[in-house]
Coordinates of C-alpha atoms and ligand atoms in Angstrom, one line a residue:
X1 CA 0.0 0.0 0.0
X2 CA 1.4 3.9 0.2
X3 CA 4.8 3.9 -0.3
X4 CA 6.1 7.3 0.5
X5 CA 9.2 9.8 0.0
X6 CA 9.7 12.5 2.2
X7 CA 12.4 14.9 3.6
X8 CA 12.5 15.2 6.8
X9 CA 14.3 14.6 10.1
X10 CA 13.0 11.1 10.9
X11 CA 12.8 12.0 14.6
X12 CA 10.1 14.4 13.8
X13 CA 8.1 11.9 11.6
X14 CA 4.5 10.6 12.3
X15 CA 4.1 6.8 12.3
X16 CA 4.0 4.2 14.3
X17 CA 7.3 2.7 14.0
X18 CA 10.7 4.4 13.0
X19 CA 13.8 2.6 11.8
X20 CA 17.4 3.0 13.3
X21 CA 20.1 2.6 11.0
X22 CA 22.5 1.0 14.4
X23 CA 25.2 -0.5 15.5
X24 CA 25.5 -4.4 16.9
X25 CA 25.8 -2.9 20.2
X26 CA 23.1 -1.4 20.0
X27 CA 24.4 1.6 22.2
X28 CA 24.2 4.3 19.7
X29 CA 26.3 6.1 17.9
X30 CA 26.4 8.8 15.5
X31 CA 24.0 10.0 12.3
X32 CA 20.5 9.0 12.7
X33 CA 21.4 6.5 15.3
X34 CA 22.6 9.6 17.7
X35 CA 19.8 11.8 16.5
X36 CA 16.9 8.9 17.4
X37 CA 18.7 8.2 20.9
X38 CA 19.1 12.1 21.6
X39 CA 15.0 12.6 21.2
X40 CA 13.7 8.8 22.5
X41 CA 16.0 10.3 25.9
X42 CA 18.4 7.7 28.1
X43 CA 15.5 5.0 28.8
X44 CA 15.8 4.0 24.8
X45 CA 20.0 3.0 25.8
X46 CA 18.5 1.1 28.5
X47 CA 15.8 -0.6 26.7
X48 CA 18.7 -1.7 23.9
X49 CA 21.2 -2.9 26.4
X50 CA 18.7 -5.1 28.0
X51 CA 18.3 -6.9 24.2
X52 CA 22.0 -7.4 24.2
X53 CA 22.7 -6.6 20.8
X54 CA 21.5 -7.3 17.0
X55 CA 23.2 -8.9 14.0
X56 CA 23.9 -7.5 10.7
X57 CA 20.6 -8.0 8.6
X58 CA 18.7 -8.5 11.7
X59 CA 15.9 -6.1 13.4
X60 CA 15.1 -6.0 17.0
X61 CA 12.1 -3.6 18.6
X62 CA 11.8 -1.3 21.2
X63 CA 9.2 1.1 22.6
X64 CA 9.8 5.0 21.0
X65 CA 10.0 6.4 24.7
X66 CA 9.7 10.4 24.1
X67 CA 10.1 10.3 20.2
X68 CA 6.4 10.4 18.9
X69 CA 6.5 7.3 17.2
X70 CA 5.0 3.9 19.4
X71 CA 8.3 2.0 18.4
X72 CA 11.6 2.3 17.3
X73 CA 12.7 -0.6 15.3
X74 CA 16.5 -1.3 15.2
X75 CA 18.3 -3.0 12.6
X76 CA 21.9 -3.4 11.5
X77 CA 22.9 -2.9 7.7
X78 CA 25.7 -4.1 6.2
X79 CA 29.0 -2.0 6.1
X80 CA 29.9 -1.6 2.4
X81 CA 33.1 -3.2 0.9
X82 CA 32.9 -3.0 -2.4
X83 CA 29.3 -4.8 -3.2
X84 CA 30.4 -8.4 -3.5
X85 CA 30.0 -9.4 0.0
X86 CA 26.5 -9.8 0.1
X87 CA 25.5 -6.4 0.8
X88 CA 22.6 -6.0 -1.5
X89 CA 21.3 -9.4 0.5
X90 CA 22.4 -8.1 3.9
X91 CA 20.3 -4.4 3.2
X92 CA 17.3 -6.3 1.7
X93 CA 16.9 -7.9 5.0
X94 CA 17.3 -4.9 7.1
X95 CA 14.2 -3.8 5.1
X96 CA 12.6 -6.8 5.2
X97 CA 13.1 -7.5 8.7
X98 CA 12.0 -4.5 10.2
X99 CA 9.0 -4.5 8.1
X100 CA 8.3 -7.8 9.4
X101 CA 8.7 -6.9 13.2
X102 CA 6.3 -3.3 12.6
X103 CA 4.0 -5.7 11.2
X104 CA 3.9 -8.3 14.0
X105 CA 3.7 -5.2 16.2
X106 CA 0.5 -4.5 14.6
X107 CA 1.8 -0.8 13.1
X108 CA 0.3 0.6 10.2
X109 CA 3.1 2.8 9.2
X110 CA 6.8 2.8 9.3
X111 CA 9.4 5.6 8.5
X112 CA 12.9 4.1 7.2
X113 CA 16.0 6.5 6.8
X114 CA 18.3 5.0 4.2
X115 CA 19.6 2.2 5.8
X116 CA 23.8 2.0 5.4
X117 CA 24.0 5.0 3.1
X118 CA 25.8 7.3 6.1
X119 CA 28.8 6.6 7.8
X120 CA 28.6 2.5 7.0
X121 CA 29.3 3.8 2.8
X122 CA 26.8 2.4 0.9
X123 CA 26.3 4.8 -2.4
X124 CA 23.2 6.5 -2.1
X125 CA 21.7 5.9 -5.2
X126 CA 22.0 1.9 -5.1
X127 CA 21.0 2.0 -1.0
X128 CA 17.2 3.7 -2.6
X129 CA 17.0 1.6 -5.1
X130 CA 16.7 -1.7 -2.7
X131 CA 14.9 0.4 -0.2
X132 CA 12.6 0.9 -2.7
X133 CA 12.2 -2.7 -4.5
X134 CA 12.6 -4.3 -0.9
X135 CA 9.8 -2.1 0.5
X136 CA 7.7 -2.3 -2.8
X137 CA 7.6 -5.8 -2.6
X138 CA 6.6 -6.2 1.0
X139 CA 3.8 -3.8 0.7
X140 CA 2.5 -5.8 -2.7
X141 CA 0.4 -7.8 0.0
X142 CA 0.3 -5.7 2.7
X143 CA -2.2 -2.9 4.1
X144 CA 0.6 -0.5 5.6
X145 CA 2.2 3.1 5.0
X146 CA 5.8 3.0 4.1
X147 CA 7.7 6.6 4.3
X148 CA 11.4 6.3 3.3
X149 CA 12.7 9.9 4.8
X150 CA 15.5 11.7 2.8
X151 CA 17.6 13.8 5.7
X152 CA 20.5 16.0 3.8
X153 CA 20.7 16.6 0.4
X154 CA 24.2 14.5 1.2
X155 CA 21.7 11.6 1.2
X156 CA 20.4 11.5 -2.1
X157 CA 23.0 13.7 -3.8
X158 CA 22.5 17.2 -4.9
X159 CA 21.7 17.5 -8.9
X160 CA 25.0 17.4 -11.2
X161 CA 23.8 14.0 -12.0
X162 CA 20.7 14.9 -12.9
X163 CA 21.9 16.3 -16.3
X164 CA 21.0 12.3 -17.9
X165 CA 18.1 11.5 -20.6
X166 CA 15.2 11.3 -18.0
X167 CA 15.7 13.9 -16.2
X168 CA 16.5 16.1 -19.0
X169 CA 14.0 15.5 -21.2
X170 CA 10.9 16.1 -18.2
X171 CA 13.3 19.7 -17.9
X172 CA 12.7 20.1 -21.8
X173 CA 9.2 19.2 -21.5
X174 CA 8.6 21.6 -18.6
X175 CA 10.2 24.2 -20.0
X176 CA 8.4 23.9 -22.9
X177 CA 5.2 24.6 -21.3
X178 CA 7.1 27.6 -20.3
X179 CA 7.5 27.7 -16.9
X180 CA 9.9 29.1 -14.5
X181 CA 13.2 27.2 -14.9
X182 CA 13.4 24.6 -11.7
X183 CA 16.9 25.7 -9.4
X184 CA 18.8 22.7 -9.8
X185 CA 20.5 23.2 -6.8
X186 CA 17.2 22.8 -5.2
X187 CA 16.4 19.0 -6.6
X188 CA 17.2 16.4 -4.4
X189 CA 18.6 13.3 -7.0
X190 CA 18.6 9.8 -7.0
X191 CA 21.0 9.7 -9.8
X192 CA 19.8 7.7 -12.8
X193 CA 19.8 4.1 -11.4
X194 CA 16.8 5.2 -9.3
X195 CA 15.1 5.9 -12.2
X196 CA 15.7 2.2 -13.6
X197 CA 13.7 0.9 -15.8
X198 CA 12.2 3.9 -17.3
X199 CA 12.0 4.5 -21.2
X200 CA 14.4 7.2 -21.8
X201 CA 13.1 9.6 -24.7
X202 CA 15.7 11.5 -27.0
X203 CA 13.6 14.2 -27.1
X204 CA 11.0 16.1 -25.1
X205 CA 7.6 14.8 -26.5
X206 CA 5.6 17.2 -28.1
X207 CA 1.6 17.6 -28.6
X208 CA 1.7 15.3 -31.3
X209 CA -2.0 14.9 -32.1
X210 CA -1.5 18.9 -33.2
X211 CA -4.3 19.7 -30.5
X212 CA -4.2 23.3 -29.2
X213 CA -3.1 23.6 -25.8
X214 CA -5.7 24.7 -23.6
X215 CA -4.8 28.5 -23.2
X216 CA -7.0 28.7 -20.2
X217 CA -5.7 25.5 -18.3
X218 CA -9.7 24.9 -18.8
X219 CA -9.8 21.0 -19.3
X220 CA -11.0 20.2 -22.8
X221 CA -14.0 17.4 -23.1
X222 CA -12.7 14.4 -24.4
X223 CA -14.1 12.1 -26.8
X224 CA -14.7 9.7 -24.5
X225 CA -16.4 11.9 -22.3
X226 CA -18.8 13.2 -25.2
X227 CA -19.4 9.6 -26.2
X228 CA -20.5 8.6 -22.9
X229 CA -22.7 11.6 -23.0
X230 CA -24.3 11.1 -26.1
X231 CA -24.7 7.2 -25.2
X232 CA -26.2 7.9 -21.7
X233 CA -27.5 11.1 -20.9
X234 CA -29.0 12.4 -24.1
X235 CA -32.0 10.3 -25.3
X236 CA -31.4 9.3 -28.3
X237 CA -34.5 11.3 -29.9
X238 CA -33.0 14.2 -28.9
X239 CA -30.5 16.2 -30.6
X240 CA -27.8 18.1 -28.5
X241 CA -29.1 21.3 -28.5
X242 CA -26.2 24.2 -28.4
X243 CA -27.2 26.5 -25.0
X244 CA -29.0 29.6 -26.3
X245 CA -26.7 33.0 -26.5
X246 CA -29.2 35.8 -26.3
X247 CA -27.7 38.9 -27.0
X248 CA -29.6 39.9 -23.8
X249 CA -30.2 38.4 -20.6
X250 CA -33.7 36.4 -20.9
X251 CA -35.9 36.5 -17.9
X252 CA -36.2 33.6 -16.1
X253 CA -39.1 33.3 -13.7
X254 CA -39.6 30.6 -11.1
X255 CA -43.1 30.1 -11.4
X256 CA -43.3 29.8 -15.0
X257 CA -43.5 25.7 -15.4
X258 CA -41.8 26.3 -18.9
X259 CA -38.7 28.2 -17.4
X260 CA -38.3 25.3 -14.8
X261 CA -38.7 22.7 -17.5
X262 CA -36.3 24.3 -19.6
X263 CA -33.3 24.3 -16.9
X264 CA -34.6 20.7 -16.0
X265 CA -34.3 19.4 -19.5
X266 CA -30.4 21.7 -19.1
X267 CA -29.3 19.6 -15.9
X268 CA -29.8 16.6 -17.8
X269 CA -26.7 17.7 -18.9
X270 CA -24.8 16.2 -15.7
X271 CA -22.1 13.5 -16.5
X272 CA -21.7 10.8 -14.0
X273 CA -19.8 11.7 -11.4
X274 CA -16.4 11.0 -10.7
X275 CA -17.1 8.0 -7.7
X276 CA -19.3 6.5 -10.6
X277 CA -16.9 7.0 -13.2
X278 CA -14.4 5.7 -11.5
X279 CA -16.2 2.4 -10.3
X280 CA -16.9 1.8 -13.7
X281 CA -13.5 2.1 -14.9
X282 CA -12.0 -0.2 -12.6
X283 CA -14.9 -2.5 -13.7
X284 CA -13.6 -2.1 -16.9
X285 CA -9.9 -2.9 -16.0
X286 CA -11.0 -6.0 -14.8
X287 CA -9.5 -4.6 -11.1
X288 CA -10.6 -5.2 -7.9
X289 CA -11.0 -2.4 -5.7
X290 CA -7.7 -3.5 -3.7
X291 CA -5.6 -3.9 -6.7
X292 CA -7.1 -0.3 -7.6
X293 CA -5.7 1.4 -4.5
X294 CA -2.4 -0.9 -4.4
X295 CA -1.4 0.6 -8.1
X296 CA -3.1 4.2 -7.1
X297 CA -0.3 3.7 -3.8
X298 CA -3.4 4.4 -2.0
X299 CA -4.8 4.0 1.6
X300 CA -7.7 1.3 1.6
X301 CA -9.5 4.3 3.8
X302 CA -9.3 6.6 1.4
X303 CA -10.4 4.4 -1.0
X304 CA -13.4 3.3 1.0
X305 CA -14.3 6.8 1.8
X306 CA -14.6 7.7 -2.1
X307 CA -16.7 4.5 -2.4
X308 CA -19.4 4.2 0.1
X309 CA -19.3 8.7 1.0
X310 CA -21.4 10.1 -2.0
X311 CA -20.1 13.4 -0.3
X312 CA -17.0 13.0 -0.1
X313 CA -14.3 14.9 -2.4
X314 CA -11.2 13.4 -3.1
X315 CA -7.8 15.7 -3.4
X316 CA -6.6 16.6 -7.1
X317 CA -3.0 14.0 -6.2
X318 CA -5.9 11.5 -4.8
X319 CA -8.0 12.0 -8.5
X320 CA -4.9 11.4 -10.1
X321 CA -3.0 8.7 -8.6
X322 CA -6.1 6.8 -8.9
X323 CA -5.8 7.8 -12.7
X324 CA -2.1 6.0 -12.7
X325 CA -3.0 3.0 -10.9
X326 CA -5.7 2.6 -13.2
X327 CA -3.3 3.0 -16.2
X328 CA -5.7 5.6 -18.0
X329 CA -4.6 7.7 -21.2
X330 CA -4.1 11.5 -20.9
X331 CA -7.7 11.9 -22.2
X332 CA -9.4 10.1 -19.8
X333 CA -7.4 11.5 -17.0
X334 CA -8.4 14.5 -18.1
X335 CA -11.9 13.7 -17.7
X336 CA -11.7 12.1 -14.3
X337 CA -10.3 15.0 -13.5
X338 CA -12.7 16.9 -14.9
X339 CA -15.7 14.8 -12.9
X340 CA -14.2 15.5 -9.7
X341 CA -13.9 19.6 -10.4
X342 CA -9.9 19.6 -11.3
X343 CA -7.7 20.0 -14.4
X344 CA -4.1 19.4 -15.2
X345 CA -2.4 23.1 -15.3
X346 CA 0.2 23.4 -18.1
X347 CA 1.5 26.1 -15.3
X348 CA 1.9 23.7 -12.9
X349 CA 5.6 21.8 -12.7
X350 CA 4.0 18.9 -11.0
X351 CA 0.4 18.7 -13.6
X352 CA 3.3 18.6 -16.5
X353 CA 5.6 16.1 -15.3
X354 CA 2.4 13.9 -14.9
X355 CA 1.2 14.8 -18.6
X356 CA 4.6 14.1 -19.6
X357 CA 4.4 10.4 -18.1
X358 CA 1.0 9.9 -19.5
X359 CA 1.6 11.0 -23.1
X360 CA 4.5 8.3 -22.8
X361 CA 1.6 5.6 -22.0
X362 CA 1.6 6.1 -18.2
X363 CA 3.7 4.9 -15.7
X364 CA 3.8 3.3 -12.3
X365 CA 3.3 5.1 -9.3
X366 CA 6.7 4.6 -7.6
X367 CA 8.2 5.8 -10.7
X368 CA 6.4 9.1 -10.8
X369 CA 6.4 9.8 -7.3
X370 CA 10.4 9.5 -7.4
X371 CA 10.1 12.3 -10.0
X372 CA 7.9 14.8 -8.5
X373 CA 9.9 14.0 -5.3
X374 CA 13.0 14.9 -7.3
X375 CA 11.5 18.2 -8.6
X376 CA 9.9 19.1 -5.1
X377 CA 6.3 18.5 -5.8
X378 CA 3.8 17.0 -3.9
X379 CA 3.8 13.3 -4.2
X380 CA 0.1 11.3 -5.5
X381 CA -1.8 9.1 -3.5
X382 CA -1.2 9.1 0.3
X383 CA -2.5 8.0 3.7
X384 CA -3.8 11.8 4.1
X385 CA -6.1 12.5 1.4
Ligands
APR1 N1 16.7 11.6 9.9 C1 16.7 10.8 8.8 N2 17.8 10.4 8.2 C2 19.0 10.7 8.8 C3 19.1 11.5 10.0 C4 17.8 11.9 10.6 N3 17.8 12.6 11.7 N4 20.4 11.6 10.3 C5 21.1 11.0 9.3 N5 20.2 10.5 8.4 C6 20.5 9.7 7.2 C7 21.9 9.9 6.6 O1 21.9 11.1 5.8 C8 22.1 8.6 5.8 O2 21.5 8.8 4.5 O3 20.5 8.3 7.5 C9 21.2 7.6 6.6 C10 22.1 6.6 7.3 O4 23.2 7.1 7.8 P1 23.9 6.7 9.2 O5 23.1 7.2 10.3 O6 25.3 7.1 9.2 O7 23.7 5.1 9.2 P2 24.5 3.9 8.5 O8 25.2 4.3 7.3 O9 23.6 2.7 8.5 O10 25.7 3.7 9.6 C11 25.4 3.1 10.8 O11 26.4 4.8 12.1 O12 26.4 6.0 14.0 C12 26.1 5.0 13.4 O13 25.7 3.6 15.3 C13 25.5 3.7 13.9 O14 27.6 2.6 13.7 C14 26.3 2.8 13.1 C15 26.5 3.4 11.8

């Protein structure tokens, strides 16, 4: 379920469990180690030294004292040599391990820092990238919010190596839309290897169905959209009639029975609305409402709430992570988006980097989240929305 990057000191996050990159001693130490023993206060040293100790790979639990997290899970990760003594193994089961304890501890969400990536050496980029398979994987049958926290830019190294194909071609494409240029120095980075897996493009894709951009940011009816419209709403005998333009404003009186019957025949108008649309589209997919949240990285209660709360109005990163999991086209993102009263902004960096991942036939989740996460935006689907 929601897998989630933030930046953040990890003392400060909100979960129920947080991970401590330590020490076999278990005693504390330095980096985030020193920083979680600093705010849990002296009775978190205790707690540890009772347990004795923990071996590399392994994970070992203790309550969170003063941090604001129930639990602290400790675990060991490997110190780096040169990656052929079994670190990749060693780190997957740090992840794996402490996933496994939170869950036996009956914790909903758990906030990792990266795990070996400090003072034991592991490089940065390739410490994410098995956090993230390692994590991924775990949560593929699992009801739980992952955060993995970025501390220092130092973590996740500062953007020279941004300049590769990916990353350069979402820059061309934003700039394009003609946007502010992003400060670089401002992008956290996962160099390319987080990024693995992705098609790169040569160039930044352009509106190749020769479609005007909306100059407004106004969302533009899709075919589907007036299909469906035609198909369902309309009856068939009756022609779509263009709204009357009167060159003056025409009277309209409430007690006049032909007034009232010419705004009802109007508000036939209305298009199903986006909890209905969306049922039907996972319907169509073949999903099941749990692999619909899964893909959207969604919390099953957020889901639920959009289901069964007729009310209820889901946030525009809600609207469209739902869109991703589902694997819709830009068009029919567009009108889900529309349904539920939003639109994708061609002046907004984080609308455009998810255009530019839909126009490439959509993405996962993970994926696009590492890129908005990159560029500073705000990530789709989450516990909160
Ligand atoms: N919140 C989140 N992440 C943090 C914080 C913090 N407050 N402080 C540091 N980090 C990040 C670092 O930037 C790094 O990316 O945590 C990651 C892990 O770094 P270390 O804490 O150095 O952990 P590790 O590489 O696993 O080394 C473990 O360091 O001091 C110790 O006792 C510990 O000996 C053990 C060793």
């Amino acid at each position: 379920m929601p897998f989630e990057l933030i930046r953040d000191d990890i003392t400060r996050v909100r979960a129920d469990a947080i991970v401590n990159a330590a020490n076999p001693s278990l005693l504390g130490g330095g980096g985030v180690d020193g920083a979680i023993h600093r705010a849990a206060g002296p009775e978190l040293k205790e707690a540890c030294r009772a347990i004795g100790g923990c071996k590399t790979g392994e994970a070992v639990i203790t309550p969170g004292f003063r941090l604001p997290c129930r639990y602290v899970i400790h675990t060991v990760g490997p110190v780096y040599q040169d990656g052929r003594h079994g670190e990749k193994e060693l780190l997957a089961s740090c992840y794996r391990n402490a996933l496994l304890l939170a869950e036996a501890h009956g914790c909903e969400s758990v906030a990792f820092p990266l795990i070996s990536a400090g003072v034991y050496g592991y490089p940065g980029e390739e410490a994410a990238q098995v956090a993230r398979d390692t994590i991924l994987d775990f949560l593929k049958t699992r009801d739980m919010t992952v955060f993995l926290v970025f501390y220092d830019s130092a973590s996740f190294r500062v953007g020279r190596q941004m300049a590769d194909g990916l990353m350069k071609s979402i820059q061309a494409y934003i700039d394009d839309a003609g946007t502010a240029p992003y400060d670089t120095e401002r992008r956290l980075s996962g160099r390319n290897d987080i990024f693995n897996g992705l098609p790169l493009a040569s160039q930044a894709p352009s509106y190749e169905d020769g479609a005007p951009r909306p100059a407004s940011g106004r969302p533009i009816k899709s075919r589907q959209t007036r299909r469906y419209f035609a198909e369902t709403v309309l009856a068939p005998d009756q022609p779509e009639e263009k709204a009357p333009y009167p060159a003056a404003p025409a009277a309209f009186r409430t007690d006049s029975a032909q007034d009232r019957a010419a705004l009802d025949r109007y508000l036939q108008r209305q298009d199903a609305g986006f909890r209905d649309m969306l049922l039907r589209r996972i319907d169509e997919k073949g999903m099941t409402d749990a692999e619909c949240y899964h893909c959207a990285n969604l919390d099953r209660r957020v889901f639920n709430k959009i289901k069964n709360q007729p009310d209820y109005r889901p946030g525009k990163t809600t609207v469209l992570a739902l869109c991703v999991g589902l694997r819709l086209t830009l068009d029919e993102t567009r009108d889900m988006l529309d349904r539920a009263g939003y639109s994708l902004s061609s002046s907004s960096k984080a609308d455009l980097i998810v255009e530019f991942f839909l126009r490439r036939g959509g993405s996962d989740i993970y994926t696009i989240n590492e890129v908005l996460f990159a560029y500073d935006q705000k990530l789709l689907g989450s516990a909160a929305e």
